[in-house]
PDB file of C-alpha atoms in Angstrom:
ATOM      1  CA  MET A  29     -10.528 -97.291  12.281  1.00 53.00           C
ATOM      2  CA  SER A  30     -10.275 -95.865   9.013  1.00 47.00           C
ATOM      3  CA  THR A  31     -12.501 -95.939   6.234  1.00 45.00           C
ATOM      4  CA  SER A  32      -9.143 -96.455   3.715  1.00 44.00           C
ATOM      5  CA  PHE A  33      -9.820 -99.819   3.124  1.00 45.00           C
ATOM      6  CA  TRP A  34     -12.887 -99.147   1.265  1.00 43.00           C
ATOM      7  CA  LEU A  35     -11.087 -96.026  -0.691  1.00 42.00           C
ATOM      8  CA  ARG A  36      -8.394 -98.386  -1.304  1.00 47.00           C
ATOM      9  CA  ALA A  37     -10.187-101.451  -2.137  1.00 47.00           C
ATOM     10  CA  GLY A  38      -9.117-101.217  -6.280  1.00 44.00           C
ATOM     11  CA  GLY A  39      -5.538-101.962  -4.846  1.00 44.00           C
ATOM     12  CA  THR A  40      -7.134-104.863  -3.184  1.00 43.00           C
ATOM     13  CA  ALA A  41      -9.055-105.996  -6.147  1.00 43.00           C
ATOM     14  CA  GLY A  42      -6.011-105.589  -8.542  1.00 44.00           C
ATOM     15  CA  ALA A  43      -3.892-107.888  -5.941  1.00 42.00           C
ATOM     16  CA  LEU A  44      -7.159-110.123  -6.147  1.00 42.00           C
ATOM     17  CA  GLY A  45      -7.441-110.201  -9.924  1.00 43.00           C
ATOM     18  CA  ALA A  46      -3.235-110.675 -10.503  1.00 40.00           C
ATOM     19  CA  ILE A  47      -4.045-114.000  -8.465  1.00 40.00           C
ATOM     20  CA  ALA A  48      -7.324-115.115 -10.491  1.00 40.00           C
ATOM     21  CA  GLY A  49      -5.779-114.349 -13.750  1.00 42.00           C
ATOM     22  CA  ALA A  50      -8.623-115.047 -16.759  1.00 38.00           C
ATOM     23  CA  GLY A  51     -11.091-113.639 -13.750  1.00 44.00           C
ATOM     24  CA  ALA A  52      -9.232-110.495 -12.950  1.00 47.00           C
ATOM     25  CA  TRP A  53     -11.316-108.200 -14.770  1.00 49.00           C
ATOM     26  CA  THR A  54     -14.441-109.258 -12.982  1.00 48.00           C
ATOM     27  CA  ALA A  55     -13.141-109.352  -9.746  1.00 47.00           C
ATOM     28  CA  LYS A  56     -11.777-105.977  -9.707  1.00 52.00           C
ATOM     29  CA  THR A  57     -15.206-104.650 -10.716  1.00 57.00           C
ATOM     30  CA  VAL A  58     -17.180-106.527  -8.119  1.00 49.00           C
ATOM     31  CA  LEU A  59     -14.671-105.146  -5.393  1.00 49.00           C
ATOM     32  CA  ASP A  60     -14.789-101.686  -6.444  1.00 53.00           C
ATOM     33  CA  ARG A  61     -18.520-101.545  -6.877  1.00 54.00           C
ATOM     34  CA  GLN A  62     -18.399-103.207  -3.217  1.00 51.00           C
ATOM     35  CA  ALA A  63     -15.961-100.250  -2.258  1.00 49.00           C
ATOM     36  CA  ALA A  64     -17.748 -97.474  -3.434  1.00 50.00           C
ATOM     37  CA  HIS A  65     -21.101 -99.135  -1.761  1.00 50.00           C
ATOM     38  CA  ALA A  66     -19.137 -99.185   1.657  1.00 52.00           C
ATOM     39  CA  ARG A  67     -17.751 -95.668   1.322  1.00 48.00           C
ATOM     40  CA  HIS A  68     -21.316 -94.268   1.030  1.00 49.00           C
ATOM     41  CA  LEU A  69     -22.505 -96.415   4.098  1.00 51.00           C
ATOM     42  CA  ILE A  70     -19.573 -95.351   6.340  1.00 51.00           C
ATOM     43  CA  GLY A  71     -19.013 -91.612   6.163  1.00 48.00           C
ATOM     44  CA  LYS A  72     -17.814 -89.792   8.919  1.00 58.00           C
ATOM     45  CA  PRO A  73     -21.019 -89.689  11.223  1.00 50.00           C
ATOM     46  CA  LEU A  74     -18.666 -89.689  14.704  1.00 61.00           C
ATOM     47  CA  GLY A  75     -16.307 -87.681  13.037  1.00 65.00           C
ATOM     48  CA  GLU A  76     -12.240 -88.156  13.688  1.00 75.00           C
ATOM     49  CA  GLU A  77     -11.924 -86.840  17.424  1.00 86.00           C
ATOM     50  CA  ALA A  78     -12.719 -89.208  20.537  1.00 91.00           C
ATOM     51  CA  LEU A  79     -13.893 -87.549  23.720  1.00 94.00           C
ATOM     52  CA  VAL A  80     -11.089 -87.159  26.065  1.00 95.00           C
ATOM     53  CA  ALA A  81     -11.441 -89.101  29.366  1.00 97.00           C
ATOM     54  CA  ASP A  82      -7.998 -88.839  30.523  1.00 98.00           C
ATOM     55  CA  ARG A  83      -7.782 -88.334  34.412  1.00 98.00           C
ATOM     56  CA  THR A  84      -7.434 -90.079  38.062  1.00 98.00           C
ATOM     57  CA  PHE A  85      -9.866 -92.553  39.201  1.00 98.00           C
ATOM     58  CA  GLY A  86     -10.554 -93.795  42.823  1.00 98.00           C
ATOM     59  CA  LYS A  87      -8.574 -90.966  44.107  1.00 96.00           C
ATOM     60  CA  GLU A  88      -9.303 -92.184  47.719  1.00 96.00           C
ATOM     61  CA  TYR A  89      -6.913 -95.182  47.069  1.00 96.00           C
ATOM     62  CA  GLY A  90      -4.078 -92.839  46.952  1.00 92.00           C
ATOM     63  CA  ASP A  91      -0.725 -93.293  44.782  1.00 93.00           C
ATOM     64  CA  PRO A  92      -1.876 -94.127  41.286  1.00 97.00           C
ATOM     65  CA  VAL A  93      -1.284 -96.604  38.727  1.00 98.00           C
ATOM     66  CA  GLU A  94       0.265 -95.064  35.594  1.00 98.00           C
ATOM     67  CA  LEU A  95      -2.172 -96.476  32.918  1.00 98.00           C
ATOM     68  CA  LEU A  96      -1.421 -95.785  29.344  1.00 98.00           C
ATOM     69  CA  LEU A  97      -3.787 -96.426  26.247  1.00 98.00           C
ATOM     70  CA  LEU A  98      -2.165 -96.396  22.937  1.00 98.00           C
ATOM     71  CA  GLY A  99      -3.295 -97.339  19.717  1.00 98.00           C
ATOM     72  CA  ASP A 100      -6.203 -96.586  16.903  1.00 95.00           C
ATOM     73  CA  SER A 101      -9.751 -95.394  17.360  1.00 93.00           C
ATOM     74  CA  THR A 102     -10.980 -97.907  19.380  1.00 94.00           C
ATOM     75  CA  ALA A 103      -8.413 -97.746  21.757  1.00 97.00           C
ATOM     76  CA  ALA A 104      -9.188 -93.506  21.754  1.00 96.00           C
ATOM     77  CA  GLY A 105     -12.839 -94.586  22.380  1.00 95.00           C
ATOM     78  CA  LEU A 106     -14.307 -93.072  18.775  1.00 92.00           C
ATOM     79  CA  GLY A 107     -18.079 -94.046  19.193  1.00 89.00           C
ATOM     80  CA  ALA A 108     -18.510 -93.219  23.029  1.00 93.00           C
ATOM     81  CA  GLU A 109     -21.162 -90.826  23.734  1.00 92.00           C
ATOM     82  CA  LYS A 110     -19.478 -89.244  27.021  1.00 96.00           C
ATOM     83  CA  PRO A 111     -16.226 -89.518  27.883  1.00 97.00           C
ATOM     84  CA  LYS A 112     -16.677 -91.879  31.035  1.00 97.00           C
ATOM     85  CA  GLN A 113     -17.942 -94.499  28.412  1.00 97.00           C
ATOM     86  CA  THR A 114     -14.611 -94.353  26.381  1.00 97.00           C
ATOM     87  CA  LEU A 115     -12.331 -97.681  26.404  1.00 97.00           C
ATOM     88  CA  GLY A 116     -10.012 -95.727  28.960  1.00 98.00           C
ATOM     89  CA  ALA A 117     -12.104 -94.764  31.185  1.00 98.00           C
ATOM     90  CA  ARG A 118     -14.198 -98.001  31.148  1.00 98.00           C
ATOM     91  CA  LEU A 119     -11.282-100.064  31.755  1.00 98.00           C
ATOM     92  CA  SER A 120      -9.780 -97.647  34.353  1.00 98.00           C
ATOM     93  CA  LYS A 121     -13.047 -97.932  36.633  1.00 98.00           C
ATOM     94  CA  ARG A 122     -12.888-101.735  36.525  1.00 97.00           C
ATOM     95  CA  VAL A 123      -9.088-101.943  37.499  1.00 97.00           C
ATOM     96  CA  VAL A 124      -9.720 -99.694  40.102  1.00 97.00           C
ATOM     97  CA  LYS A 125     -12.791-101.639  41.558  1.00 96.00           C
ATOM     98  CA  ARG A 126     -10.920-105.053  41.110  1.00 95.00           C
ATOM     99  CA  SER A 127      -7.219-104.155  42.500  1.00 95.00           C
ATOM    100  CA  GLU A 128      -8.455-101.313  44.935  1.00 95.00           C
ATOM    101  CA  ARG A 129      -5.660 -99.072  43.224  1.00 96.00           C
ATOM    102  CA  SER A 130      -6.166 -95.451  41.900  1.00 98.00           C
ATOM    103  CA  VAL A 131      -5.590 -95.284  38.402  1.00 98.00           C
ATOM    104  CA  ARG A 132      -4.334 -92.238  36.493  1.00 98.00           C
ATOM    105  CA  LEU A 133      -5.434 -92.954  32.749  1.00 98.00           C
ATOM    106  CA  THR A 134      -2.947 -91.251  29.984  1.00 98.00           C
ATOM    107  CA  THR A 135      -4.391 -91.863  26.341  1.00 98.00           C
ATOM    108  CA  GLY A 136      -1.753 -91.710  23.717  1.00 98.00           C
ATOM    109  CA  ALA A 137      -3.905 -93.117  21.094  1.00 98.00           C
ATOM    110  CA  ARG A 138      -5.316 -91.489  18.136  1.00 96.00           C
ATOM    111  CA  VAL A 139      -8.125 -91.987  15.560  1.00 92.00           C
ATOM    112  CA  GLY A 140      -6.646 -94.058  12.350  1.00 90.00           C
ATOM    113  CA  SER A 141      -3.236 -95.305  13.573  1.00 95.00           C
ATOM    114  CA  GLU A 142      -1.743 -98.033  12.296  1.00 96.00           C
ATOM    115  CA  SER A 143       1.121 -99.767  14.328  1.00 98.00           C
ATOM    116  CA  SER A 144       3.805 -97.873  12.592  1.00 98.00           C
ATOM    117  CA  MET A 145       2.383 -94.802  14.384  1.00 98.00           C
ATOM    118  CA  LEU A 146       2.703 -96.361  18.166  1.00 98.00           C
ATOM    119  CA  MET A 147       6.219 -95.472  18.458  1.00 98.00           C
ATOM    120  CA  ALA A 148       5.076 -91.184  17.705  1.00 98.00           C
ATOM    121  CA  GLN A 149       2.365 -91.502  20.279  1.00 98.00           C
ATOM    122  CA  ILE A 150       4.914 -92.684  22.762  1.00 98.00           C
ATOM    123  CA  GLU A 151       7.013 -89.977  21.647  1.00 97.00           C
ATOM    124  CA  GLY A 152       4.370 -87.551  21.796  1.00 97.00           C
ATOM    125  CA  LEU A 153       4.042 -88.222  26.285  1.00 97.00           C
ATOM    126  CA  PRO A 154       6.142 -85.876  28.306  1.00 96.00           C
ATOM    127  CA  ARG A 155       9.556 -86.744  28.480  1.00 95.00           C
ATOM    128  CA  SER A 156       9.227 -87.698  32.438  1.00 97.00           C
ATOM    129  CA  TYR A 157       6.424 -89.802  31.988  1.00 98.00           C
ATOM    130  CA  ARG A 158       6.745 -93.169  33.301  1.00 98.00           C
ATOM    131  CA  PRO A 159       3.655 -95.605  32.556  1.00 98.00           C
ATOM    132  CA  ASP A 160       3.291 -98.507  34.997  1.00 98.00           C
ATOM    133  CA  VAL A 161       1.056-100.011  32.569  1.00 98.00           C
ATOM    134  CA  ALA A 162       0.574 -99.551  28.626  1.00 98.00           C
ATOM    135  CA  VAL A 163      -2.331-101.627  26.914  1.00 98.00           C
ATOM    136  CA  ILE A 164      -2.238-101.498  22.833  1.00 98.00           C
ATOM    137  CA  LEU A 165      -4.982-102.120  20.759  1.00 98.00           C
ATOM    138  CA  VAL A 166      -4.361-101.460  16.866  1.00 98.00           C
ATOM    139  CA  GLY A 167      -4.142-103.700  14.235  1.00 95.00           C
ATOM    140  CA  GLY A 168      -7.855-102.441  11.644  1.00 89.00           C
ATOM    141  CA  ASN A 169      -5.822 -99.562  10.093  1.00 89.00           C
ATOM    142  CA  ASP A 170      -2.799-101.875   9.220  1.00 92.00           C
ATOM    143  CA  VAL A 171      -5.303-104.255   7.408  1.00 88.00           C
ATOM    144  CA  THR A 172      -7.488-101.707   5.897  1.00 82.00           C
ATOM    145  CA  HIS A 173      -4.113-100.225   4.551  1.00 86.00           C
ATOM    146  CA  ARG A 174      -3.120-103.771   3.413  1.00 86.00           C
ATOM    147  CA  VAL A 175       0.289-103.333   5.662  1.00 93.00           C
ATOM    148  CA  PRO A 176       2.223-106.918   5.463  1.00 96.00           C
ATOM    149  CA  THR A 177       1.630-108.693   8.818  1.00 97.00           C
ATOM    150  CA  THR A 178       5.242-109.113   9.104  1.00 98.00           C
ATOM    151  CA  VAL A 179       5.411-105.332   8.837  1.00 98.00           C
ATOM    152  CA  ALA A 180       2.659-104.486  11.373  1.00 98.00           C
ATOM    153  CA  ALA A 181       4.321-107.075  13.602  1.00 98.00           C
ATOM    154  CA  LYS A 182       8.068-105.679  13.595  1.00 98.00           C
ATOM    155  CA  HIS A 183       6.646-102.121  14.452  1.00 98.00           C
ATOM    156  CA  LEU A 184       4.940-103.878  17.305  1.00 98.00           C
ATOM    157  CA  ALA A 185       7.937-105.478  18.604  1.00 98.00           C
ATOM    158  CA  GLU A 186       9.861-102.140  18.681  1.00 98.00           C
ATOM    159  CA  VAL A 187       7.321-100.533  21.024  1.00 98.00           C
ATOM    160  CA  ILE A 188       6.862-103.069  23.184  1.00 98.00           C
ATOM    161  CA  GLU A 189      10.462-102.723  23.877  1.00 98.00           C
ATOM    162  CA  GLU A 190      10.758 -99.342  24.579  1.00 98.00           C
ATOM    163  CA  LEU A 191       7.783 -99.157  26.904  1.00 98.00           C
ATOM    164  CA  HIS A 192       9.848-101.988  28.809  1.00 98.00           C
ATOM    165  CA  ASP A 193      12.599 -99.298  28.645  1.00 98.00           C
ATOM    166  CA  LEU A 194      10.337 -97.158  30.308  1.00 98.00           C
ATOM    167  CA  GLY A 195       9.485 -99.235  32.944  1.00 98.00           C
ATOM    168  CA  ALA A 196       5.932-100.593  31.696  1.00 98.00           C
ATOM    169  CA  GLU A 197       4.618-103.992  31.628  1.00 98.00           C
ATOM    170  CA  VAL A 198       2.495-104.301  28.653  1.00 98.00           C
ATOM    171  CA  VAL A 199      -1.027-105.532  27.486  1.00 98.00           C
ATOM    172  CA  VAL A 200      -1.703-105.944  23.659  1.00 98.00           C
ATOM    173  CA  GLY A 201      -5.639-106.284  22.562  1.00 98.00           C
ATOM    174  CA  THR A 202      -5.100-108.105  19.576  1.00 98.00           C
ATOM    175  CA  CYS A 203      -6.812-107.064  15.948  1.00 96.00           C
ATOM    176  CA  PRO A 204     -10.610-108.025  16.314  1.00 92.00           C
ATOM    177  CA  ASP A 205     -12.077-109.839  13.377  1.00 88.00           C
ATOM    178  CA  LEU A 206     -13.556-107.896  10.663  1.00 84.00           C
ATOM    179  CA  ARG A 207     -16.009-110.081   9.485  1.00 79.00           C
ATOM    180  CA  ALA A 208     -17.862-108.849  12.399  1.00 73.00           C
ATOM    181  CA  LEU A 209     -18.335-105.443   9.954  1.00 74.00           C
ATOM    182  CA  GLU A 210     -22.007-106.807   8.421  1.00 68.00           C
ATOM    183  CA  GLN A 211     -22.345-103.666   6.311  1.00 68.00           C
ATOM    184  CA  VAL A 212     -19.413-104.621   4.073  1.00 69.00           C
ATOM    185  CA  PRO A 213     -20.641-107.058   1.483  1.00 67.00           C
ATOM    186  CA  GLN A 214     -18.774-110.210   0.287  1.00 72.00           C
ATOM    187  CA  PRO A 215     -16.135-111.073  -0.676  1.00 76.00           C
ATOM    188  CA  LEU A 216     -14.801-107.812   0.643  1.00 75.00           C
ATOM    189  CA  ARG A 217     -15.722-108.935   4.121  1.00 78.00           C
ATOM    190  CA  SER A 218     -13.912-112.134   3.876  1.00 83.00           C
ATOM    191  CA  LEU A 219     -10.578-110.840   2.418  1.00 84.00           C
ATOM    192  CA  ALA A 220     -10.594-108.126   5.695  1.00 82.00           C
ATOM    193  CA  SER A 221     -11.657-111.287   7.622  1.00 88.00           C
ATOM    194  CA  ARG A 222      -9.054-113.562   6.693  1.00 92.00           C
ATOM    195  CA  ALA A 223      -6.211-110.780   6.781  1.00 90.00           C
ATOM    196  CA  SER A 224      -7.923-109.548  10.298  1.00 93.00           C
ATOM    197  CA  ARG A 225      -7.279-112.931  11.677  1.00 95.00           C
ATOM    198  CA  GLN A 226      -3.799-113.538  10.557  1.00 97.00           C
ATOM    199  CA  LEU A 227      -2.623-110.058  12.053  1.00 97.00           C
ATOM    200  CA  ALA A 228      -4.164-110.774  15.262  1.00 97.00           C
ATOM    201  CA  GLU A 229      -2.174-114.598  15.555  1.00 97.00           C
ATOM    202  CA  ALA A 230       0.991-112.510  14.702  1.00 98.00           C
ATOM    203  CA  GLN A 231       0.445-110.016  17.336  1.00 98.00           C
ATOM    204  CA  ARG A 232      -0.052-112.812  19.614  1.00 97.00           C
ATOM    205  CA  ARG A 233       3.313-114.406  19.308  1.00 97.00           C
ATOM    206  CA  THR A 234       4.506-111.178  18.814  1.00 97.00           C
ATOM    207  CA  ALA A 235       3.779-109.641  22.312  1.00 98.00           C
ATOM    208  CA  ILE A 236       4.178-113.087  24.474  1.00 96.00           C
ATOM    209  CA  ALA A 237       7.498-113.479  22.456  1.00 96.00           C
ATOM    210  CA  HIS A 238       8.342-110.172  23.589  1.00 97.00           C
ATOM    211  CA  GLY A 239       7.225-110.380  27.485  1.00 96.00           C
ATOM    212  CA  ALA A 240       4.034-108.958  26.807  1.00 98.00           C
ATOM    213  CA  TRP A 241       0.596-110.043  27.765  1.00 97.00           C
ATOM    214  CA  ALA A 242      -1.728-110.893  24.553  1.00 98.00           C
ATOM    215  CA  VAL A 243      -5.806-110.772  24.533  1.00 98.00           C
ATOM    216  CA  SER A 244      -7.128-112.512  21.528  1.00 97.00           C
ATOM    217  CA  LEU A 245     -10.544-109.876  20.871  1.00 96.00           C
ATOM    218  CA  ALA A 246     -11.643-112.209  18.170  1.00 94.00           C
ATOM    219  CA  ASP A 247     -12.184-114.986  20.835  1.00 95.00           C
ATOM    220  CA  VAL A 248     -12.902-112.733  23.823  1.00 95.00           C
ATOM    221  CA  VAL A 249     -15.284-110.135  22.779  1.00 94.00           C
ATOM    222  CA  GLY A 250     -15.763-111.340  19.305  1.00 91.00           C
ATOM    223  CA  PRO A 251     -18.831-113.460  19.903  1.00 90.00           C
ATOM    224  CA  PHE A 252     -20.729-110.449  21.232  1.00 87.00           C
ATOM    225  CA  PHE A 253     -20.008-107.943  17.930  1.00 87.00           C
ATOM    226  CA  LEU A 254     -21.346-110.801  16.000  1.00 85.00           C
ATOM    227  CA  THR A 255     -24.379-111.990  17.665  1.00 89.00           C
ATOM    228  CA  ASN A 256     -25.471-108.334  18.853  1.00 88.00           C
ATOM    229  CA  PRO A 257     -23.995-105.915  16.346  1.00 86.00           C
ATOM    230  CA  ASP A 258     -26.771-103.562  16.860  1.00 88.00           C
ATOM    231  CA  GLU A 259     -25.897-103.231  20.337  1.00 91.00           C
ATOM    232  CA  MET A 260     -22.266-103.462  20.411  1.00 90.00           C
ATOM    233  CA  PHE A 261     -21.473-101.213  17.368  1.00 89.00           C
ATOM    234  CA  SER A 262     -22.158 -97.272  17.358  1.00 81.00           C
ATOM    235  CA  LEU A 263     -24.298 -95.503  14.909  1.00 75.00           C
ATOM    236  CA  ASP A 264     -21.503 -96.163  11.827  1.00 75.00           C
ATOM    237  CA  GLY A 265     -21.651 -99.923  12.361  1.00 74.00           C
ATOM    238  CA  PHE A 266     -17.724 -99.713  12.500  1.00 78.00           C
ATOM    239  CA  HIS A 267     -16.625 -98.215  15.714  1.00 86.00           C
ATOM    240  CA  PRO A 268     -17.666 -99.986  19.221  1.00 91.00           C
ATOM    241  CA  SER A 269     -20.567 -98.132  20.974  1.00 93.00           C
ATOM    242  CA  PRO A 270     -20.697 -97.633  24.584  1.00 94.00           C
ATOM    243  CA  SER A 271     -22.018-100.941  25.199  1.00 96.00           C
ATOM    244  CA  GLY A 272     -19.272-102.408  23.190  1.00 95.00           C
ATOM    245  CA  TYR A 273     -16.433-100.309  25.110  1.00 96.00           C
ATOM    246  CA  LYS A 274     -17.523-101.880  28.315  1.00 96.00           C
ATOM    247  CA  ARG A 275     -17.669-105.725  26.970  1.00 96.00           C
ATOM    248  CA  THR A 276     -14.084-104.579  25.699  1.00 97.00           C
ATOM    249  CA  ALA A 277     -12.834-103.163  28.780  1.00 97.00           C
ATOM    250  CA  LYS A 278     -14.123-105.854  30.878  1.00 97.00           C
ATOM    251  CA  ALA A 279     -12.416-108.327  28.512  1.00 96.00           C
ATOM    252  CA  LEU A 280      -8.877-106.945  28.901  1.00 98.00           C
ATOM    253  CA  VAL A 281      -8.875-106.545  32.680  1.00 97.00           C
ATOM    254  CA  PRO A 282      -7.436-110.057  33.828  1.00 96.00           C
ATOM    255  CA  SER A 283      -4.272-109.404  31.971  1.00 97.00           C
ATOM    256  CA  VAL A 284      -3.955-105.942  32.742  1.00 97.00           C
ATOM    257  CA  LEU A 285      -4.111-107.010  36.608  1.00 97.00           C
ATOM    258  CA  ALA A 286      -1.733-109.626  35.733  1.00 96.00           C
ATOM    259  CA  ALA A 287       0.595-107.544  34.257  1.00 96.00           C
ATOM    260  CA  MET A 288       0.047-104.899  37.758  1.00 95.00           C
ATOM    261  CA  GLY A 289       0.862-108.198  39.745  1.00 91.00           C
ATOM    262  CA  ALA A 290      -2.644-108.168  41.184  1.00 84.00           C
ATOM    263  CA  HIS A 291      -4.052-110.944  39.844  1.00 71.00           C
ATOM    264  CA  ASP A 292      -2.858-114.399  41.316  1.00 69.00           C
ATOM    265  CA  GLU A 293      -5.975-116.422  39.626  1.00 74.00           C
ATOM    266  CA  GLU A 294      -5.612-118.405  36.398  1.00 86.00           C
ATOM    267  CA  LEU A 295      -5.888-116.415  33.321  1.00 93.00           C
ATOM    268  CA  PRO A 296      -9.258-116.960  31.785  1.00 93.00           C
ATOM    269  CA  PHE A 297     -10.025-118.091  27.912  1.00 95.00           C
ATOM    270  CA  GLY A 298      -8.037-115.621  25.267  1.00 96.00           C
ATOM    271  CA  HIS A 299      -5.638-114.586  27.350  1.00 96.00           C
ATOM    272  CA  HIS A 300      -2.163-115.268  26.791  1.00 96.00           C
ATOM    273  CA  ALA A 301       0.856-114.672  29.363  1.00 94.00           C
ATOM    274  CA  PRO A 302       4.586-114.008  28.633  1.00 93.00           C
ATOM    275  CA  TRP A 303       5.160-117.045  30.194  1.00 84.00           C
ATOM    276  CA  GLU A 304       3.678-118.979  27.040  1.00 77.00           C
ATOM    277  CA  ARG A 305       6.914-118.039  25.097  1.00 68.00           C
ATOM    278  CA  ALA A 306       8.269-121.178  26.479  1.00 58.00           C
ATOM    279  CA  ALA A 307       5.716-123.543  24.633  1.00 62.00           C
ATOM    280  CA  GLN A 308       5.471-121.484  21.894  1.00 58.00           C
ATOM    281  CA  GLU A 309       8.901-121.863  20.935  1.00 58.00           C
ATOM    282  CA  ALA A 310       8.822-125.561  21.360  1.00 57.00           C
ATOM    283  CA  GLN A 311       6.049-126.060  18.919  1.00 62.00           C
ATOM    284  CA  GLU A 312       8.339-124.310  16.454  1.00 58.00           C
TER     285      GLU A 312
END
């Protein structure tokens, strides 16, 4: 996740102040001070480059499944201490174990990315590359940069369609609930939490409407980050730790297996399949 939310909190404060009317100056002052404090807390102790974990896992099983990981710093694995602890490596190893299929991991995700940058991640891949399954985790930077939900969802829809054109099934891990960031004071944290939940719901609806699987990370792994922050977060208190990535990878596996056609069980809570589209449309 980028630190720009806290750097731009003055803009958020201005928006809040416009709504608050007479309390505008006070609201802006509070949020500006909180943003300055958050900037001091965050820093960049993890740097801006994630460890490279791309390789083939489970070579003994032969012809590999091509697994592509797109998105932001979480998808890239920033916060892992070793390549094998990144989200991509954790996910690949679990898929190998559950499916008895070899997995070749390719990571296009980049630290600091927003939904608008996903297409460039695809364009940066070799022209001959064809993924079998693509996993997308993005959203935190859209929230912190105050990207409108409709705009972020539109970019996600376009990328899902592009991946389908490449022959890939798609799994979207929706935006986590930013209320887990305990170092961020109120009311700044509440604003981020509300925006992240709204984006996550828009991502879920967009994914299943465009034939992708969706995993509601706020529901599936969010409680672990809320109740065990010291274990789940890395030293900066914002990116997942090796344990956080382990838990997140485990949460994604059922939908990834379903996308591969290797999961014939009912999907667990928090997982949403493309065929839920009909039910979604019926409610509209």
